[in-house]
mmCIF file of C-alpha atoms in Angstrom:
data_model
loop_
_atom_site.group_PDB
_atom_site.id
_atom_site.type_symbol
_atom_site.label_atom_id
_atom_site.label_comp_id
_atom_site.label_asym_id
_atom_site.label_seq_id
_atom_site.Cartn_x
_atom_site.Cartn_y
_atom_site.Cartn_z
ATOM 1 C CA MET P 154 19.412 45.383 -26.159
ATOM 2 C CA LYS P 155 21.658 42.585 -26.787
ATOM 3 C CA PHE P 156 20.305 38.743 -25.740
ATOM 4 C CA PHE P 157 22.682 35.920 -25.032
ATOM 5 C CA ILE P 158 21.740 32.694 -25.941
ATOM 6 C CA ILE P 159 23.099 29.723 -23.554
ATOM 7 C CA THR P 160 23.018 26.289 -25.558
ATOM 8 C CA LYS P 161 22.461 22.928 -24.070
ATOM 9 C CA LYS P 162 26.000 22.248 -24.485
ATOM 10 C CA GLN P 163 27.125 25.344 -22.354
ATOM 11 C CA ILE P 164 24.753 24.248 -19.976
ATOM 12 C CA MET P 165 26.185 20.736 -19.343
ATOM 13 C CA LEU P 166 29.583 22.015 -19.302
ATOM 14 C CA CYS P 167 28.991 24.465 -16.713
ATOM 15 C CA LEU P 168 27.029 21.575 -14.523
ATOM 16 C CA SER P 169 30.664 19.419 -15.100
ATOM 17 C CA VAL P 170 32.637 21.831 -13.634
ATOM 18 C CA ILE P 171 30.668 22.400 -10.703
ATOM 19 C CA MET P 172 30.233 18.733 -10.078
ATOM 20 C CA ALA P 173 34.050 18.640 -10.647
ATOM 21 C CA VAL P 174 34.600 20.798 -7.588
ATOM 22 C CA THR P 175 31.850 19.277 -5.387
ATOM 23 C CA ALA P 176 33.081 17.230 -2.526
ATOM 24 C CA VAL P 177 30.835 14.716 -0.522
ATOM 25 C CA THR P 178 30.442 15.911 3.038
ATOM 26 C CA VAL P 179 30.533 12.831 5.484
ATOM 27 C CA GLY P 180 29.865 13.721 8.975
ATOM 28 C CA SER P 181 32.617 16.588 9.598
ATOM 29 C CA ALA P 182 35.050 15.214 7.025
ATOM 30 C CA VAL P 183 34.901 15.821 3.461
ATOM 31 C CA THR P 184 36.000 13.127 0.873
ATOM 32 C CA PHE P 185 37.313 14.269 -2.822
ATOM 33 C CA ALA P 186 37.172 11.293 -5.011
ATOM 34 C CA GLN P 187 36.603 10.836 -8.740
ATOM 35 C CA ASN P 188 33.063 9.948 -9.332
ATOM 36 C CA ASP P 189 32.352 10.178 -5.562
ATOM 37 C CA ARG P 190 34.024 7.270 -4.933
ATOM 38 C CA LYS P 191 34.498 7.055 -0.873
ATOM 39 C CA LEU P 192 37.971 5.935 0.324
ATOM 40 C CA PRO P 193 39.206 4.597 3.529
ATOM 41 C CA ILE P 194 42.500 6.477 5.274
ATOM 42 C CA TYR P 195 45.566 4.980 3.482
ATOM 43 C CA CYS P 196 47.853 7.356 5.206
ATOM 44 C CA VAL P 197 47.890 10.968 6.590
ATOM 45 C CA ASP P 198 49.611 13.953 5.308
ATOM 46 C CA CYS P 199 51.844 14.845 8.169
ATOM 47 C CA LYS P 200 54.503 16.882 8.830
ATOM 48 C CA GLN P 201 56.224 15.352 11.480
ATOM 49 C CA LYS P 202 58.270 12.126 11.069
ATOM 50 C CA LYS P 203 55.442 9.862 12.618
ATOM 51 C CA VAL P 204 54.521 6.180 11.256
ATOM 52 C CA ALA P 205 51.852 3.626 12.424
ATOM 53 C CA ILE P 206 52.687 -0.170 12.123
ATOM 54 C CA SER P 207 50.173 -2.659 11.872
ATOM 55 C CA PHE P 208 49.304 -6.073 12.048
ATOM 56 C CA ASP P 209 46.204 -8.025 10.662
ATOM 57 C CA ALA P 210 45.303 -11.361 12.851
ATOM 58 C CA ALA P 211 43.016 -13.624 10.963
ATOM 59 C CA TRP P 212 44.292 -17.080 11.195
ATOM 60 C CA GLY P 213 47.526 -18.245 13.048
ATOM 61 C CA ASN P 214 49.011 -17.481 16.562
ATOM 62 C CA ASP P 215 52.387 -18.882 16.411
ATOM 63 C CA ASP P 216 54.341 -15.629 16.468
ATOM 64 C CA THR P 217 51.980 -13.323 18.444
ATOM 65 C CA GLN P 218 54.028 -13.410 21.828
ATOM 66 C CA THR P 219 57.447 -12.830 19.804
ATOM 67 C CA LEU P 220 56.174 -9.892 18.037
ATOM 68 C CA ILE P 221 55.212 -8.598 21.558
ATOM 69 C CA ASP P 222 58.675 -9.075 22.690
ATOM 70 C CA ILE P 223 60.163 -7.602 19.914
ATOM 71 C CA LEU P 224 57.618 -4.617 20.054
ATOM 72 C CA ALA P 225 58.312 -4.095 23.544
ATOM 73 C CA GLU P 226 62.270 -4.380 23.052
ATOM 74 C CA TYR P 227 62.119 -1.298 20.709
ATOM 75 C CA ASP P 228 59.238 0.605 22.705
ATOM 76 C CA VAL P 229 57.035 0.422 19.737
ATOM 77 C CA PRO P 230 53.554 0.717 20.031
ATOM 78 C CA ALA P 231 51.478 -1.230 17.596
ATOM 79 C CA THR P 232 47.825 -1.636 15.976
ATOM 80 C CA PHE P 233 46.477 -5.171 15.780
ATOM 81 C CA PHE P 234 43.239 -5.662 13.753
ATOM 82 C CA VAL P 235 41.951 -8.948 14.628
ATOM 83 C CA VAL P 236 38.949 -11.117 13.373
ATOM 84 C CA GLY P 237 36.391 -11.800 15.898
ATOM 85 C CA ALA P 238 36.866 -15.557 15.193
ATOM 86 C CA TRP P 239 40.442 -15.285 16.078
ATOM 87 C CA VAL P 240 39.598 -13.499 19.330
ATOM 88 C CA ASP P 241 37.386 -16.522 20.193
ATOM 89 C CA LYS P 242 39.925 -18.853 19.588
ATOM 90 C CA TYR P 243 42.977 -16.712 21.113
ATOM 91 C CA PRO P 244 41.374 -15.030 23.956
ATOM 92 C CA GLU P 245 44.688 -15.102 26.054
ATOM 93 C CA SER P 246 46.544 -13.290 23.266
ATOM 94 C CA VAL P 247 44.289 -10.596 22.992
ATOM 95 C CA LYS P 248 44.560 -9.712 26.762
ATOM 96 C CA ALA P 249 48.317 -9.926 26.213
ATOM 97 C CA LEU P 250 48.478 -7.457 23.347
ATOM 98 C CA SER P 251 45.959 -5.282 25.284
ATOM 99 C CA GLU P 252 48.298 -5.511 28.534
ATOM 100 C CA ALA P 253 51.389 -5.118 26.611
ATOM 101 C CA GLY P 254 50.149 -1.492 25.608
ATOM 102 C CA HIS P 255 48.917 -1.952 21.981
ATOM 103 C CA GLN P 256 45.653 -1.046 20.195
ATOM 104 C CA ILE P 257 43.697 -4.029 19.148
ATOM 105 C CA GLN P 258 41.221 -2.853 16.623
ATOM 106 C CA ASN P 259 38.417 -4.332 14.214
ATOM 107 C CA HIS P 260 38.864 -6.746 11.016
ATOM 108 C CA SER P 261 35.561 -8.273 10.790
ATOM 109 C CA ASN P 262 34.002 -11.219 12.935
ATOM 110 C CA THR P 263 34.514 -13.966 10.026
ATOM 111 C CA HIS P 264 36.954 -12.358 7.470
ATOM 112 C CA PRO P 265 34.452 -12.046 4.672
ATOM 113 C CA TYR P 266 34.340 -9.902 1.286
ATOM 114 C CA MET P 267 32.603 -6.981 2.704
ATOM 115 C CA THR P 268 31.389 -5.775 -0.494
ATOM 116 C CA GLN P 269 29.391 -8.993 -1.123
ATOM 117 C CA LEU P 270 27.066 -8.457 2.262
ATOM 118 C CA SER P 271 24.188 -6.508 2.672
ATOM 119 C CA THR P 272 24.609 -3.329 4.941
ATOM 120 C CA GLU P 273 22.984 -5.236 7.977
ATOM 121 C CA GLN P 274 25.306 -8.348 7.263
ATOM 122 C CA MET P 275 28.184 -5.433 7.339
ATOM 123 C CA LYS P 276 27.044 -3.893 10.560
ATOM 124 C CA ASP P 277 26.868 -7.467 12.228
ATOM 125 C CA GLU P 278 30.177 -8.478 11.137
ATOM 126 C CA ILE P 279 31.734 -5.045 12.451
ATOM 127 C CA ASN P 280 29.488 -5.007 15.523
ATOM 128 C CA SER P 281 30.075 -8.677 16.617
ATOM 129 C CA CYS P 282 33.741 -8.063 16.582
ATOM 130 C CA ASN P 283 33.479 -5.050 18.594
ATOM 131 C CA GLU P 284 31.836 -6.634 21.317
ATOM 132 C CA LYS P 285 34.395 -9.605 21.271
ATOM 133 C CA ILE P 286 37.311 -7.298 21.611
ATOM 134 C CA LYS P 287 35.400 -5.099 24.231
ATOM 135 C CA SER P 288 34.718 -8.041 26.427
ATOM 136 C CA ILE P 289 38.443 -8.628 26.880
ATOM 137 C CA THR P 290 40.036 -5.410 26.833
ATOM 138 C CA GLY P 291 37.349 -3.224 27.865
ATOM 139 C CA VAL P 292 38.008 -1.044 25.112
ATOM 140 C CA CYS P 293 35.600 -0.579 21.777
ATOM 141 C CA PRO P 294 37.364 -0.487 18.609
ATOM 142 C CA THR P 295 37.226 2.909 16.598
ATOM 143 C CA LEU P 296 38.953 1.729 13.464
ATOM 144 C CA PHE P 297 37.943 -1.031 11.020
ATOM 145 C CA ARG P 298 40.197 -2.479 8.192
ATOM 146 C CA PRO P 299 38.154 -4.153 5.782
ATOM 147 C CA PRO P 300 39.183 -8.091 4.864
ATOM 148 C CA TYR P 301 41.429 -8.498 1.705
ATOM 149 C CA GLY P 302 41.428 -4.811 1.560
ATOM 150 C CA ASP P 303 37.860 -5.197 -0.026
ATOM 151 C CA TYR P 304 35.469 -1.897 -0.103
ATOM 152 C CA ASP P 305 33.173 -0.080 -1.865
ATOM 153 C CA ASN P 306 30.877 3.409 -0.887
ATOM 154 C CA CYS P 307 28.751 1.269 0.935
ATOM 155 C CA VAL P 308 31.624 -0.395 3.363
ATOM 156 C CA VAL P 309 33.159 2.725 4.049
ATOM 157 C CA GLU P 310 29.567 4.435 4.486
ATOM 158 C CA THR P 311 28.456 1.732 6.869
ATOM 159 C CA THR P 312 31.825 2.107 8.927
ATOM 160 C CA GLU P 313 31.416 5.801 9.533
ATOM 161 C CA SER P 314 27.742 5.149 10.333
ATOM 162 C CA LEU P 315 28.941 3.326 13.369
ATOM 163 C CA GLY P 316 31.330 5.863 14.466
ATOM 164 C CA MET P 317 34.540 4.383 13.039
ATOM 165 C CA HIS P 318 37.071 4.873 10.479
ATOM 166 C CA ALA P 319 37.865 2.735 7.638
ATOM 167 C CA ILE P 320 41.735 2.184 7.408
ATOM 168 C CA GLN P 321 43.804 0.657 4.664
ATOM 169 C CA TRP P 322 47.540 1.047 4.377
ATOM 170 C CA SER P 323 50.166 2.711 2.230
ATOM 171 C CA VAL P 324 53.176 0.491 2.759
ATOM 172 C CA ASP P 325 52.316 -3.281 2.248
ATOM 173 C CA SER P 326 55.346 -5.602 3.800
ATOM 174 C CA LEU P 327 54.044 -8.542 1.436
ATOM 175 C CA ASP P 328 55.365 -10.531 4.569
ATOM 176 C CA TRP P 329 52.636 -13.252 3.640
ATOM 177 C CA LYS P 330 54.091 -14.129 0.082
ATOM 178 C CA ASP P 331 55.680 -17.391 -0.431
ATOM 179 C CA ASN P 332 58.762 -15.750 -1.838
ATOM 180 C CA ALA P 333 59.152 -13.367 0.885
ATOM 181 C CA THR P 334 62.283 -13.398 3.142
ATOM 182 C CA ALA P 335 63.396 -11.321 6.078
ATOM 183 C CA GLU P 336 65.305 -9.071 4.113
ATOM 184 C CA SER P 337 63.035 -8.251 1.233
ATOM 185 C CA ILE P 338 60.203 -7.673 3.835
ATOM 186 C CA CYS P 339 62.436 -5.116 5.641
ATOM 187 C CA ASN P 340 63.882 -3.768 2.505
ATOM 188 C CA ARG P 341 60.132 -2.918 0.869
ATOM 189 C CA VAL P 342 58.995 -1.415 4.043
ATOM 190 C CA VAL P 343 62.065 0.934 4.898
ATOM 191 C CA SER P 344 62.216 1.940 1.231
ATOM 192 C CA LYS P 345 58.387 2.998 0.881
ATOM 193 C CA VAL P 346 57.979 4.537 4.101
ATOM 194 C CA GLU P 347 57.427 8.406 4.599
ATOM 195 C CA ASN P 348 55.587 10.621 7.016
ATOM 196 C CA GLY P 349 52.336 9.512 7.822
ATOM 197 C CA SER P 350 52.837 6.025 6.291
ATOM 198 C CA ILE P 351 50.478 3.241 7.783
ATOM 199 C CA ILE P 352 52.437 -0.058 7.466
ATOM 200 C CA LEU P 353 50.834 -3.199 7.117
ATOM 201 C CA CYS P 354 52.516 -6.474 8.344
ATOM 202 C CA HIS P 355 50.751 -9.917 9.792
ATOM 203 C CA ASN P 356 50.955 -11.917 12.951
ATOM 204 C CA ASP P 357 51.589 -15.040 11.526
ATOM 205 C CA ALA P 358 53.695 -14.586 8.493
ATOM 206 C CA GLU P 359 56.740 -16.840 8.324
ATOM 207 C CA HIS P 360 59.527 -14.285 8.267
ATOM 208 C CA THR P 361 57.821 -11.131 9.826
ATOM 209 C CA PRO P 362 59.493 -11.801 13.447
ATOM 210 C CA GLU P 363 62.911 -11.999 11.814
ATOM 211 C CA ALA P 364 62.400 -9.074 9.710
ATOM 212 C CA LEU P 365 60.671 -6.824 12.308
ATOM 213 C CA PRO P 366 63.688 -5.806 14.587
ATOM 214 C CA ASN P 367 65.517 -4.694 11.741
ATOM 215 C CA ILE P 368 62.245 -2.640 10.239
ATOM 216 C CA LEU P 369 61.968 -0.745 13.463
ATOM 217 C CA LYS P 370 65.624 -0.049 14.019
ATOM 218 C CA CYS P 371 66.153 1.295 10.490
ATOM 219 C CA LEU P 372 62.886 3.472 10.850
ATOM 220 C CA LYS P 373 64.021 4.612 14.345
ATOM 221 C CA ASP P 374 67.700 5.617 13.041
ATOM 222 C CA LYS P 375 66.065 7.770 10.188
ATOM 223 C CA GLY P 376 64.275 9.551 12.848
ATOM 224 C CA TYR P 377 60.890 8.150 12.633
ATOM 225 C CA LYS P 378 58.558 7.725 15.517
ATOM 226 C CA PHE P 379 56.015 5.118 15.793
ATOM 227 C CA VAL P 380 52.669 5.774 17.297
ATOM 228 C CA PHE P 381 48.947 4.262 17.069
ATOM 229 C CA ILE P 382 47.112 4.521 13.830
ATOM 230 C CA SER P 383 44.273 6.416 16.070
ATOM 231 C CA ASP P 384 46.916 8.884 17.090
ATOM 232 C CA LEU P 385 48.178 9.294 13.419
ATOM 233 C CA ILE P 386 44.889 10.116 11.666
ATOM 234 C CA MET P 387 42.523 13.170 12.244
ATOM 235 C CA ASN P 388 39.026 12.796 13.759
ATOM 236 C CA ASP P 389 37.687 15.946 12.107
ATOM 237 C CA ASN P 390 38.322 18.953 9.629
ATOM 238 C CA TYR P 391 39.890 16.667 7.024
ATOM 239 C CA GLU P 392 39.387 15.363 3.457
ATOM 240 C CA ILE P 393 40.970 12.328 1.837
ATOM 241 C CA ASP P 394 42.318 13.005 -1.647
ATOM 242 C CA HIS P 395 42.594 10.661 -4.752
ATOM 243 C CA SER P 396 44.965 8.528 -3.573
ATOM 244 C CA GLY P 397 43.602 8.056 0.246
ATOM 245 C CA LYS P 398 45.988 10.381 2.117
ATOM 246 C CA GLN P 399 44.046 12.094 4.651
ATOM 247 C CA CYS P 400 44.648 15.772 4.705
ATOM 248 C CA LYS P 401 43.636 18.703 6.946
ATOM 249 C CA ILE P 402 41.317 21.220 5.371
ATOM 250 C CA ASN P 403 42.739 24.694 6.042
ATOM 251 C CA ASN P 404 39.831 27.381 6.849
#
């Protein structure tokens, strides 16, 4: 009779292999990430030429109506992530965005670094903003974009516990930079967009209104269709890869 001796090193190696291929289940989705790191959705694995454009609204409001007019001219739906304090200050713009057919989503209540908050404080930030948006639009947000792009596992888990998706972006227009120009903003966005991209812009950046028409025209000429982020992402049976791309699980 032959006996096989398994060493501690071999056992640890086997465990490492098992852990490497184990996914962390979150609701009906599965997130794959190094060291069990949870990621928001940065973009979507999409066969069709679909993209989503989004605007963060946290501070000023000089250009919001101009953006609404440009988006209407090109028949493009947009997703606006608004801060609760911005809603308090500019309720008429929130109403105008909603009446123009755009989606209003959550960007926190006071624009804090979410990773510096307790779980309860995170929930209060998200819920307070949700309530303010719903009181004006009648619709409760389903997406949350952490301010400053600042997140960790707790931020993503807390967002999911509230039945919402955490959303980042895969194409940053960098329209907020001091050296940004309409041309640089347009070139950057158009050159980086691909199927399933989520574009980040801001409602009060100096050159965004000037850049936006060219962005929309160029991408439409390339055959891209603009959709809401909520219509671009999947709600179940998906995984998020190491880059933040949401992919369908093929059963």
